[in-house]
Short mmCIF file of C-alpha atoms in Angstrom, two decimals:
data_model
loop_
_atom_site.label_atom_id
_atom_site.label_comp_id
_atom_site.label_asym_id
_atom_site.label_seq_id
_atom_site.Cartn_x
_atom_site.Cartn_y
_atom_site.Cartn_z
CA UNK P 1 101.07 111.39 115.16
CA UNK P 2 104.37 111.02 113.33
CA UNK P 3 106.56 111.91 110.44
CA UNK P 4 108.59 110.27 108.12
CA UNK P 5 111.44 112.57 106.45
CA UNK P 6 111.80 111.45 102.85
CA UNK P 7 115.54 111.69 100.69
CA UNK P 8 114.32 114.95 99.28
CA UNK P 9 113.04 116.33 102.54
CA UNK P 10 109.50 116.12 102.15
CA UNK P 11 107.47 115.18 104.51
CA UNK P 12 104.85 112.42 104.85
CA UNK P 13 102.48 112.57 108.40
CA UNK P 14 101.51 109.86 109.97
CA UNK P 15 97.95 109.18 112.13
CA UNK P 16 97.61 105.86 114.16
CA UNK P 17 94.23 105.24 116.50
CA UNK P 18 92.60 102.37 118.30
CA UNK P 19 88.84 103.03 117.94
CA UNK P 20 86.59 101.02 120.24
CA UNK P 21 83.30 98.96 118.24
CA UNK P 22 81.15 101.85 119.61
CA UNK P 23 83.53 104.65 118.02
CA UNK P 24 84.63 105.77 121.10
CA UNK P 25 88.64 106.00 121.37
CA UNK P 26 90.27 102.66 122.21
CA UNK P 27 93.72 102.27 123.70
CA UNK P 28 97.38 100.54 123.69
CA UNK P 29 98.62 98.16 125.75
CA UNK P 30 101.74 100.20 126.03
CA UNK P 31 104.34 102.04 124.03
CA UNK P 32 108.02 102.28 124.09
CA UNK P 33 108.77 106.03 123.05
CA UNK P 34 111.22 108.55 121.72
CA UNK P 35 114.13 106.39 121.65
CA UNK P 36 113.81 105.18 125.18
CA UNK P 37 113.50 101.76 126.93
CA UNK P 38 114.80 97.91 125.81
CA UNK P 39 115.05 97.45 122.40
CA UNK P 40 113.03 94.58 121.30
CA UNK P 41 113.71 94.44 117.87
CA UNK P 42 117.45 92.69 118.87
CA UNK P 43 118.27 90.14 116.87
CA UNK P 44 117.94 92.20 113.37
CA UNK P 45 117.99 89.14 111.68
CA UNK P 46 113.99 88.36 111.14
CA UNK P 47 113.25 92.19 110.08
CA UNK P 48 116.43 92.31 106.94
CA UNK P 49 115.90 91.31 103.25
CA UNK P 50 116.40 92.19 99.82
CA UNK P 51 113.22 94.61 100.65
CA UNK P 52 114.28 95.72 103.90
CA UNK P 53 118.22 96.58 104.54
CA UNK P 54 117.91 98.04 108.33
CA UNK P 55 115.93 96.46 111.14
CA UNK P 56 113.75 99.25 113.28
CA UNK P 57 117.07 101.44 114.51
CA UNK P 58 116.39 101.85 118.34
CA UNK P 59 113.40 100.74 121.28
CA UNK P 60 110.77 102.26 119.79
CA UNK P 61 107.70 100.41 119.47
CA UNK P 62 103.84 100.07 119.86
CA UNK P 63 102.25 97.34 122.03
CA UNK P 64 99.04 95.91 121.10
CA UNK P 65 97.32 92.60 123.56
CA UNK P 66 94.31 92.32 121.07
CA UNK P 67 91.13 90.76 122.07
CA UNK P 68 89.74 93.85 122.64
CA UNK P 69 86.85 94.03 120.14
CA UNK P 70 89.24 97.38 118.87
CA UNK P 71 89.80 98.48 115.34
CA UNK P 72 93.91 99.75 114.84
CA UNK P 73 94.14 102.67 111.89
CA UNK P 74 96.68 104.06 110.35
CA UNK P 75 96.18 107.35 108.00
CA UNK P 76 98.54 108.88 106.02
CA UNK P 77 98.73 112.32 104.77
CA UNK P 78 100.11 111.41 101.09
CA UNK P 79 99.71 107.70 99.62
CA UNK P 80 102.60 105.79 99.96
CA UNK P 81 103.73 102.89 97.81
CA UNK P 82 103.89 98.93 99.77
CA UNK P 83 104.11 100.45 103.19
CA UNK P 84 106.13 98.30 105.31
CA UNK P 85 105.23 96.98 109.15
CA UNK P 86 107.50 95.34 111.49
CA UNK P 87 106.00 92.98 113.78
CA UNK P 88 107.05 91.52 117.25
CA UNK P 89 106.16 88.35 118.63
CA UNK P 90 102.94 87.88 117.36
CA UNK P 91 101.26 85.12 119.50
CA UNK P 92 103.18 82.59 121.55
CA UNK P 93 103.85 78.75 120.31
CA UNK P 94 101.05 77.25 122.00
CA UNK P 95 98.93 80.41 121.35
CA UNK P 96 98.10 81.53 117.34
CA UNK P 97 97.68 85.45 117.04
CA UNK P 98 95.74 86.90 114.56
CA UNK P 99 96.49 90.77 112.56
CA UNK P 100 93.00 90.52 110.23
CA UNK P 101 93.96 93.32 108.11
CA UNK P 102 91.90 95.30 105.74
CA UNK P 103 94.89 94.95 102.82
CA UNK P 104 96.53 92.55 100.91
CA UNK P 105 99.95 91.84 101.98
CA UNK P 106 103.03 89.64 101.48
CA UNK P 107 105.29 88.27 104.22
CA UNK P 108 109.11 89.99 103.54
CA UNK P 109 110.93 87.73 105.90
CA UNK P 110 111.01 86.63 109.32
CA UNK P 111 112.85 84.56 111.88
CA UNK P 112 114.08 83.67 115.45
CA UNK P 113 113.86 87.17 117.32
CA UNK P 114 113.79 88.49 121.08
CA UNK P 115 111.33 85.96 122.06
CA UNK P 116 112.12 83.13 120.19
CA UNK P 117 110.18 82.13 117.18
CA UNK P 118 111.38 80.75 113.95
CA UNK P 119 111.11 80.74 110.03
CA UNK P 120 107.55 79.95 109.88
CA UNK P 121 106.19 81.65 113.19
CA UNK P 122 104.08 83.78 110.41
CA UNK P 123 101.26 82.86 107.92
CA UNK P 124 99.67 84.80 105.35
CA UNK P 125 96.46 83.09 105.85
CA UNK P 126 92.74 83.38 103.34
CA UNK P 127 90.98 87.22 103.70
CA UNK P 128 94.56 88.97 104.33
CA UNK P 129 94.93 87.74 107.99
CA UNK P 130 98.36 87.26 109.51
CA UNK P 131 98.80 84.67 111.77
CA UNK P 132 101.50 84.50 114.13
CA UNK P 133 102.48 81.85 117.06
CA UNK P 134 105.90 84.00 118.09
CA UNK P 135 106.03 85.96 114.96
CA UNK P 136 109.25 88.62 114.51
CA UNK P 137 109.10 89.70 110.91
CA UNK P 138 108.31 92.04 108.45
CA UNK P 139 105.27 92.38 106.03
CA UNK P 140 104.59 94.58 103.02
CA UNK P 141 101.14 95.93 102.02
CA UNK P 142 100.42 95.46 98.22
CA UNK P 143 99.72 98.45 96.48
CA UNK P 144 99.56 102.33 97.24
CA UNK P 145 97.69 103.21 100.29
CA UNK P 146 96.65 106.51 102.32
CA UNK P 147 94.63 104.79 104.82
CA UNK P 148 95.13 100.82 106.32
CA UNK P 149 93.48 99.26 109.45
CA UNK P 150 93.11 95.90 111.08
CA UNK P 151 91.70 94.03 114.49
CA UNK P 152 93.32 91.86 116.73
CA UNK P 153 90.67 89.28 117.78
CA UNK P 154 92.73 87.05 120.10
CA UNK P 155 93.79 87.85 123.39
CA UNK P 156 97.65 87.87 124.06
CA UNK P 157 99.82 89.30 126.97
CA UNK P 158 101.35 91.76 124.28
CA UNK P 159 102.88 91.97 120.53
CA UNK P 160 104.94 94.75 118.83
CA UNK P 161 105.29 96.55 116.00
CA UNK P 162 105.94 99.71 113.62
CA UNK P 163 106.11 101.05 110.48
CA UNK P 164 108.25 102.29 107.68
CA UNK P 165 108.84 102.88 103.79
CA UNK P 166 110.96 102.16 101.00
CA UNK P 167 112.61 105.36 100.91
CA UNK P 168 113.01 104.48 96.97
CA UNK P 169 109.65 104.16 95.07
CA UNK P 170 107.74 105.32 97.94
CA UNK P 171 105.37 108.03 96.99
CA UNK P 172 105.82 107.64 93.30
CA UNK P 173 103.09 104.68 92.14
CA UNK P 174 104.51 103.93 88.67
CA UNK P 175 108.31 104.41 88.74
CA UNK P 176 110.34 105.12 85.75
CA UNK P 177 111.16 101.77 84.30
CA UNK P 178 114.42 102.97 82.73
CA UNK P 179 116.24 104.33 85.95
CA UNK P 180 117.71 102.15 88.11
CA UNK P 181 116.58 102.42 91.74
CA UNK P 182 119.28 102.41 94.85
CA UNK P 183 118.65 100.18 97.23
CA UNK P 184 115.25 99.97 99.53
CA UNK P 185 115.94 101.04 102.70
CA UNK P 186 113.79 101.19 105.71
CA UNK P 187 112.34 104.67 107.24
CA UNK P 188 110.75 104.03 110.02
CA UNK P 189 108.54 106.08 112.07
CA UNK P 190 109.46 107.48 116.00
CA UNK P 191 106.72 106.08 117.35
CA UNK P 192 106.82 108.70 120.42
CA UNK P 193 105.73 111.40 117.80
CA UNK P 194 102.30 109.12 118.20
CA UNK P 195 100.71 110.46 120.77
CA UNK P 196 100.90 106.83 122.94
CA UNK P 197 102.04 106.67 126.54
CA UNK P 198 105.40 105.47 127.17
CA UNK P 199 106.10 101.94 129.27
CA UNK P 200 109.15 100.25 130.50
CA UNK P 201 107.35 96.83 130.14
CA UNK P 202 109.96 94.03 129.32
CA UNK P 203 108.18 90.88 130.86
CA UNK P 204 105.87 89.56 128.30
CA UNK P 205 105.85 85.75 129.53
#
């Protein structure tokens, strides 16, 4: 579980969980936690736009190797307004990666990150399905949300990623079209307020 502090000090509570087909709980393939271990998310460059103005701040970060036949959920405790995900090297370059989400989305940007990768690594493909071969980017979900999930069907040694908000138009669905907002920045969640175990993995190839 985590939290995400909004400008005017509210609150917002994050759930994530991996369930298994069956129901029964399903699991990460690792989890960098609480501020500790390598920061992947080095370059910034592929997770900045006109959307986004801060790449995830420090290591944190959940690892996912998909394949697993596992649904990934996350719940919120107030709907928030085109919730933001970071994403990791999603597949490899001879290896296409799959995120078949639940939600319409829109790429925000992406590029050459830790791994490698490029400008096109990432596809929105048909049936909201992102498709990745070395993927470091950022997407946006379309619309205001309380709830969001998606599966993973190809295998992969590992891929990252996490979640934030526009801290500007983020709980309010219909902003006031006569005031002028600041500039979206990028709250992210600590993802060791999740709940996940925390690894030191670096190698991924």
């Amino acid at each position: 579980m985590g939290t995400i502090t909004l400008p005017d000090s509210s609150t917002v509570t994050v759930n994530f969980a991996a369930t298994n087909a069956n129901g029964s709980p399903g699991s990460l393939y690792g989890a960098q936690v609480s501020g500790g271990g390598f920061n992947f998310w080095n370059p910034s460059a592929p997770y900045i736009s006109a959307q986004v103005e801060n790449a995830p701040p420090d290591s944190d970060i959940l690892q996912l190797s998909g394949g697993l036949n596992q649904i990934y959920t996350v719940t919120l405790s107030a709907a928030i307004k085109d919730p933001i995900m970071a994403i990791l090297s999603l597949g490899q370059p001879g290896l296409t990666t799959t995120y078949d989400f639940d939600s319409p989305f829109t790429i925000v940007s992406q590029g050459v990150g830790y791994w490698g990768g490029g400008a096109a690594a990432l596809k929105a493909l048909p049936g909201d399905v992102l498709q990745g071969n070395e993927g470091h980017g950022t997407i946006q979900f379309l619309g205001t949300y309380s709830t969001f999930s998606w599966t993973v069907p190809t295998p992969e040694s590992w891929h990252g990623f996490t979640f934030g908000i526009r801290t500007t138009q983020a709980i309010e669905p219909d902003p006031d079209p006569n005031t002028v907002p600041l500039p979206g920045t990028l709250a992210l969640l600590g993802v060791g307020l999740l709940g996940a175990g925390a690894a030191r993995r670096r190698t991924k190839r």
